Amino acid sequence: MSIKHWITGARVRTLPLAVAPIILGSAAADLLDSFNPALALLALLVALALQVGVNYANDYSDGIRGTDKDRVGPQRLTGSGLVRPNIVRRAAFMSFGVAALAGLAIVIITAAWWLVLVGVVCILAAWYYTGGKHPYGYAGLGEVVVFLFFGVIATLGTTYIQTLQFDALSLILGSVFGLYPAAVLMVNNIRDIETDTVAGKRTLAVKLGAPAAKLLFSLMIWIPVVFNLLLMLIYPATIFGLLNLLVLIPGWMAGVKGKSPAELITSLKLISLAGLGYGLLVGLGLFLVNFNI
């Protein structure tokens, strides 16, 4: 078992989606003259550790259920038999532990003790996506939860720990960005419709069928663009976010027109990068505004 396999199991292509909301939340905090680099870095560590943890947890839970037996896409650690299930589960719990420690540091620094409850809920949501007896990922709720936790909560939470107040702009940015990880999960589930159906995994894509799922995927792609245009009326610097279309459009086309697993995987990768691009570009624009550049 090599480091390469563990990196593959961590699904690093999804990590940009953990970085973007931290950038957006920090940019919103900066507009309130409260940007705190140390707290932002701790928030980033929490987000990355949770993302890696949920990826390993998903690998473990789907693997022991046999869901990944005939899957397409990157090789899974548990489903392929490369690593014993208990080792993969341990890796997931270790990742959650790192997230918990970083989160505890945030709580101590900010003295916002109620955030402990938020952290517990985040870890439970990460585990029960495919874990437990009744995983919500098997009931078509994955996209909704991803939108909330990796979009709204991650962005709003990042701003809150730096400002100790809830901010409307942060809520808007988190809601807009949250559609990116939801779109990534949707195209991933569109790719897996056949194997998930056989395995009894009733994802939203399975319930809707490919045509309707691709329509919803398109809405997840273009709603953020529309909101970015509206946001430009108040924060003109967010125009940088439109540069994201250079990656977003090819990713969208690959997802809508793609039929083979390879084409849909290409869409997944491009949309993930587009999510990072949105965070970087809009975040940069907002930071520049406060620096009067």
Short mmCIF file of C-alpha atoms in Angstrom, two decimals:
data_model
loop_
_atom_site.label_atom_id
_atom_site.label_comp_id
_atom_site.label_asym_id
_atom_site.label_seq_id
_atom_site.Cartn_x
_atom_site.Cartn_y
_atom_site.Cartn_z
CA MET A 1 0.00 0.00 0.00
CA SER A 2 1.62 3.24 -1.17
CA ILE A 3 1.17 6.92 -0.37
CA LYS A 4 -0.18 7.32 -3.91
CA HIS A 5 -3.13 5.08 -3.06
CA TRP A 6 -3.93 7.11 0.06
CA ILE A 7 -3.78 10.32 -1.97
CA THR A 8 -6.14 8.78 -4.52
CA GLY A 9 -8.45 7.68 -1.70
CA ALA A 10 -8.45 11.21 -0.30
CA ARG A 11 -9.79 12.38 -3.69
CA VAL A 12 -7.70 15.52 -3.85
CA ARG A 13 -9.68 16.80 -6.83
CA THR A 14 -12.47 17.66 -4.37
CA LEU A 15 -10.22 19.70 -2.08
CA PRO A 16 -10.52 22.98 -4.04
CA LEU A 17 -14.16 22.99 -2.97
CA ALA A 18 -13.01 23.14 0.65
CA VAL A 19 -10.65 26.06 -0.01
CA ALA A 20 -13.01 28.41 -1.86
CA PRO A 21 -15.53 29.12 0.95
CA ILE A 22 -12.70 30.00 3.32
CA ILE A 23 -11.43 32.57 0.83
CA LEU A 24 -14.90 34.01 0.32
CA GLY A 25 -15.66 34.13 4.04
CA SER A 26 -12.33 35.79 4.76
CA ALA A 27 -12.90 38.36 2.01
CA ALA A 28 -16.27 39.22 3.56
CA ALA A 29 -14.56 39.57 6.95
CA ASP A 30 -11.95 41.85 5.39
CA LEU A 31 -14.67 44.18 4.13
CA LEU A 32 -15.66 44.53 7.78
CA ASP A 33 -12.01 45.26 8.66
CA SER A 34 -11.80 42.06 10.69
CA PHE A 35 -9.66 39.72 8.56
CA ASN A 36 -7.64 37.43 10.85
CA PRO A 37 -5.08 35.28 8.98
CA ALA A 38 -4.59 32.86 11.88
CA LEU A 39 -8.30 32.14 12.22
CA ALA A 40 -8.63 31.88 8.44
CA LEU A 41 -5.86 29.26 8.33
CA LEU A 42 -7.49 27.30 11.15
CA ALA A 43 -10.79 27.41 9.28
CA LEU A 44 -8.99 26.15 6.17
CA LEU A 45 -7.52 23.25 8.15
CA VAL A 46 -10.98 22.37 9.47
CA ALA A 47 -12.45 22.44 5.96
CA LEU A 48 -9.68 20.37 4.37
CA ALA A 49 -9.67 17.78 7.17
CA LEU A 50 -13.45 17.42 6.99
CA GLN A 51 -13.32 17.01 3.21
CA VAL A 52 -10.63 14.33 3.41
CA GLY A 53 -12.49 12.68 6.27
CA VAL A 54 -15.78 12.50 4.40
CA ASN A 55 -13.96 11.08 1.36
CA TYR A 56 -12.38 8.29 3.40
CA ALA A 57 -15.65 7.69 5.26
CA ASN A 58 -17.48 7.42 1.94
CA ASP A 59 -14.83 5.02 0.67
CA TYR A 60 -15.24 2.85 3.77
CA SER A 61 -19.04 2.86 3.98
CA ASP A 62 -19.67 2.31 0.27
CA GLY A 63 -16.96 -0.34 0.23
CA ILE A 64 -18.38 -2.49 3.01
CA ARG A 65 -21.86 -2.23 1.47
CA GLY A 66 -20.57 -3.38 -1.91
CA THR A 67 -21.73 -0.17 -3.58
CA ASP A 68 -18.30 0.33 -5.19
CA LYS A 69 -18.02 -3.23 -6.51
CA ASP A 70 -18.71 -2.28 -10.14
CA ARG A 71 -18.10 1.46 -9.97
CA VAL A 72 -16.38 3.53 -12.62
CA GLY A 73 -13.88 6.29 -11.94
CA PRO A 74 -10.90 6.41 -9.57
CA GLN A 75 -10.10 3.25 -7.64
CA ARG A 76 -11.48 3.01 -4.11
CA LEU A 77 -9.40 1.70 -1.23
CA THR A 78 -12.04 -0.45 0.44
CA GLY A 79 -14.06 -1.54 -2.58
CA SER A 80 -10.95 -2.64 -4.48
CA GLY A 81 -9.58 -4.55 -1.50
CA LEU A 82 -6.38 -2.49 -1.43
CA VAL A 83 -6.81 -1.60 2.24
CA ARG A 84 -8.68 -3.32 5.06
CA PRO A 85 -11.95 -1.53 5.87
CA ASN A 86 -11.00 -0.82 9.49
CA ILE A 87 -7.83 0.97 8.35
CA VAL A 88 -9.80 3.23 5.99
CA ARG A 89 -12.32 3.92 8.77
CA ARG A 90 -9.43 4.82 11.07
CA ALA A 91 -8.10 7.25 8.44
CA ALA A 92 -11.53 8.90 8.31
CA PHE A 93 -11.68 9.26 12.09
CA MET A 94 -8.14 10.63 12.20
CA SER A 95 -9.12 13.28 9.66
CA PHE A 96 -12.18 14.15 11.71
CA GLY A 97 -9.91 14.37 14.74
CA VAL A 98 -7.67 16.90 13.01
CA ALA A 99 -10.74 18.94 12.09
CA ALA A 100 -11.97 18.76 15.69
CA LEU A 101 -8.64 19.94 17.11
CA ALA A 102 -8.43 22.87 14.70
CA GLY A 103 -12.04 23.69 15.46
CA LEU A 104 -11.38 23.58 19.20
CA ALA A 105 -8.52 26.04 18.72
CA ILE A 106 -10.95 28.38 16.97
CA VAL A 107 -13.42 28.04 19.84
CA ILE A 108 -10.74 28.83 22.43
CA ILE A 109 -9.49 31.89 20.51
CA THR A 110 -12.96 33.32 19.82
CA ALA A 111 -14.60 32.15 23.09
CA ALA A 112 -17.64 31.25 20.96
CA TRP A 113 -18.31 27.97 22.75
CA TRP A 114 -21.55 27.27 20.92
CA LEU A 115 -19.40 26.55 17.86
CA VAL A 116 -18.55 23.21 19.48
CA LEU A 117 -22.10 22.11 18.66
CA VAL A 118 -21.66 23.26 15.06
CA GLY A 119 -18.47 21.24 14.82
CA VAL A 120 -20.15 18.11 16.17
CA VAL A 121 -22.99 18.48 13.67
CA CYS A 122 -20.49 18.93 10.81
CA ILE A 123 -18.63 15.73 11.74
CA LEU A 124 -21.88 13.78 12.10
CA ALA A 125 -23.03 15.06 8.70
CA ALA A 126 -19.71 13.99 7.18
CA TRP A 127 -19.99 10.47 8.60
CA TYR A 128 -23.67 9.82 7.95
CA TYR A 129 -23.49 10.84 4.29
CA THR A 130 -22.90 7.17 3.53
CA GLY A 131 -22.35 5.82 7.06
CA GLY A 132 -24.78 4.33 9.55
CA LYS A 133 -27.95 2.34 8.93
CA HIS A 134 -29.80 5.11 7.12
CA PRO A 135 -27.26 7.28 5.25
CA TYR A 136 -28.81 10.41 3.77
CA GLY A 137 -26.64 10.06 0.67
CA TYR A 138 -28.66 6.95 -0.16
CA ALA A 139 -31.91 8.88 0.14
CA GLY A 140 -31.24 11.66 -2.38
CA LEU A 141 -30.29 14.33 0.16
CA GLY A 142 -26.58 14.58 -0.62
CA GLU A 143 -26.74 17.69 -2.78
CA VAL A 144 -28.83 19.60 -0.24
CA VAL A 145 -26.49 18.80 2.65
CA VAL A 146 -23.38 19.56 0.58
CA PHE A 147 -24.88 22.93 -0.40
CA LEU A 148 -25.50 23.77 3.25
CA PHE A 149 -22.28 22.54 4.85
CA PHE A 150 -19.68 23.15 2.13
CA GLY A 151 -21.33 26.36 0.96
CA VAL A 152 -23.43 28.32 3.43
CA ILE A 153 -22.03 27.08 6.75
CA ALA A 154 -18.38 27.04 5.63
CA THR A 155 -18.50 30.59 4.24
CA LEU A 156 -20.70 32.12 6.90
CA GLY A 157 -18.75 30.35 9.63
CA THR A 158 -15.43 31.62 8.31
CA THR A 159 -16.70 35.19 8.41
CA TYR A 160 -18.27 34.74 11.84
CA ILE A 161 -15.16 33.48 13.63
CA GLN A 162 -13.28 36.56 12.42
CA THR A 163 -15.99 39.16 13.02
CA LEU A 164 -18.19 37.51 15.68
CA GLN A 165 -21.22 38.62 13.72
CA PHE A 166 -23.39 37.18 10.97
CA ASP A 167 -22.93 38.97 7.68
CA ALA A 168 -25.43 39.20 4.82
CA LEU A 169 -22.75 39.27 2.11
CA SER A 170 -21.16 36.13 3.53
CA LEU A 171 -24.54 34.39 3.50
CA ILE A 172 -25.07 35.35 -0.15
CA LEU A 173 -21.58 34.27 -1.18
CA GLY A 174 -21.95 30.98 0.66
CA SER A 175 -25.31 30.30 -0.95
CA VAL A 176 -23.99 31.06 -4.42
CA PHE A 177 -20.81 29.03 -3.96
CA GLY A 178 -22.69 26.12 -2.37
CA LEU A 179 -24.15 25.27 -5.76
CA TYR A 180 -20.66 24.37 -7.04
CA PRO A 181 -20.06 21.40 -4.72
CA ALA A 182 -23.71 20.42 -5.21
CA ALA A 183 -23.11 20.40 -8.98
CA VAL A 184 -19.95 18.33 -8.56
CA LEU A 185 -21.85 15.76 -6.51
CA MET A 186 -24.70 15.77 -9.01
CA VAL A 187 -22.48 15.05 -12.02
CA ASN A 188 -20.68 12.39 -9.98
CA ASN A 189 -24.02 10.74 -9.23
CA ILE A 190 -25.15 11.04 -12.85
CA ARG A 191 -22.05 9.08 -13.81
CA ASP A 192 -22.93 6.40 -11.24
CA ILE A 193 -26.67 6.09 -11.99
CA GLU A 194 -26.44 2.53 -13.30
CA THR A 195 -24.19 1.15 -10.57
CA ASP A 196 -26.00 3.05 -7.81
CA THR A 197 -29.35 1.71 -9.02
CA VAL A 198 -28.07 -1.86 -8.84
CA ALA A 199 -26.59 -1.22 -5.38
CA GLY A 200 -29.81 0.31 -4.06
CA LYS A 201 -28.26 3.76 -3.60
CA ARG A 202 -31.16 6.13 -4.31
CA THR A 203 -29.27 9.32 -5.06
CA LEU A 204 -31.11 12.33 -6.41
CA ALA A 205 -29.75 11.50 -9.87
CA VAL A 206 -31.15 7.96 -9.61
CA LYS A 207 -34.55 9.28 -8.51
CA LEU A 208 -34.75 11.92 -11.25
CA GLY A 209 -33.15 9.99 -14.08
CA ALA A 210 -30.31 11.30 -16.25
CA PRO A 211 -32.25 13.90 -18.34
CA ALA A 212 -33.86 15.65 -15.35
CA ALA A 213 -30.67 15.33 -13.31
CA LYS A 214 -28.70 17.07 -16.07
CA LEU A 215 -31.29 19.86 -16.16
CA LEU A 216 -30.89 20.37 -12.41
CA PHE A 217 -27.12 20.22 -12.87
CA SER A 218 -27.41 23.05 -15.42
CA LEU A 219 -29.39 25.17 -12.96
CA MET A 220 -26.69 24.61 -10.34
CA ILE A 221 -24.14 25.90 -12.84
CA TRP A 222 -25.94 28.98 -14.12
CA ILE A 223 -27.69 30.28 -11.00
CA PRO A 224 -24.31 31.33 -9.49
CA VAL A 225 -23.53 33.24 -12.70
CA VAL A 226 -26.83 35.13 -12.53
CA PHE A 227 -26.29 35.97 -8.85
CA ASN A 228 -22.75 37.12 -9.60
CA LEU A 229 -24.13 39.55 -12.20
CA LEU A 230 -26.57 40.91 -9.60
CA LEU A 231 -23.84 41.10 -6.96
CA MET A 232 -21.78 43.26 -9.32
CA LEU A 233 -24.39 46.02 -8.93
CA ILE A 234 -23.39 46.36 -5.26
CA TYR A 235 -19.80 45.11 -5.37
CA PRO A 236 -18.43 45.89 -8.86
CA ALA A 237 -15.13 44.14 -8.08
CA THR A 238 -16.94 40.79 -8.15
CA ILE A 239 -16.81 41.14 -11.95
CA PHE A 240 -13.62 39.09 -11.64
CA GLY A 241 -15.89 36.14 -10.95
CA LEU A 242 -17.01 36.15 -14.59
CA LEU A 243 -13.53 35.01 -15.63
CA ASN A 244 -14.61 31.73 -14.09
CA LEU A 245 -16.71 31.10 -17.21
CA LEU A 246 -13.55 30.04 -19.05
CA VAL A 247 -13.54 26.86 -16.97
CA LEU A 248 -17.21 26.69 -16.04
CA ILE A 249 -18.61 26.50 -19.57
CA PRO A 250 -16.43 23.55 -20.70
CA GLY A 251 -17.25 21.78 -17.43
CA TRP A 252 -20.96 22.36 -17.91
CA MET A 253 -20.89 21.17 -21.53
CA ALA A 254 -18.98 18.02 -20.57
CA GLY A 255 -21.59 17.29 -17.91
CA VAL A 256 -24.62 17.93 -20.10
CA LYS A 257 -23.39 16.30 -23.31
CA GLY A 258 -21.15 13.66 -21.78
CA LYS A 259 -22.32 10.06 -21.84
CA SER A 260 -19.20 8.11 -21.01
CA PRO A 261 -17.72 7.98 -17.49
CA ALA A 262 -14.55 9.66 -18.79
CA GLU A 263 -16.51 12.67 -20.10
CA LEU A 264 -18.44 13.03 -16.85
CA ILE A 265 -15.25 12.74 -14.81
CA THR A 266 -13.83 15.59 -16.92
CA SER A 267 -16.89 17.65 -16.03
CA LEU A 268 -16.44 16.83 -12.35
CA LYS A 269 -12.82 17.99 -12.40
CA LEU A 270 -13.57 21.20 -14.29
CA ILE A 271 -16.50 22.18 -12.07
CA SER A 272 -14.36 21.56 -9.00
CA LEU A 273 -11.69 23.87 -10.42
CA ALA A 274 -14.38 26.38 -11.35
CA GLY A 275 -15.51 26.40 -7.73
CA LEU A 276 -11.98 27.22 -6.61
CA GLY A 277 -11.76 29.82 -9.37
CA TYR A 278 -14.94 31.48 -8.17
CA GLY A 279 -13.63 31.68 -4.63
CA LEU A 280 -10.25 33.02 -5.71
CA LEU A 281 -11.54 35.56 -8.23
CA VAL A 282 -14.44 36.96 -6.23
CA GLY A 283 -12.40 36.85 -3.04
CA LEU A 284 -9.55 38.71 -4.75
CA GLY A 285 -11.95 41.35 -6.03
CA LEU A 286 -13.37 41.96 -2.56
CA PHE A 287 -9.93 42.09 -0.94
CA LEU A 288 -8.79 44.64 -3.54
CA VAL A 289 -11.80 46.83 -2.80
CA ASN A 290 -10.78 47.14 0.83
CA PHE A 291 -7.19 47.91 -0.17
CA ASN A 292 -8.52 50.71 -2.40
CA ILE A 293 -6.86 49.26 -5.48
#
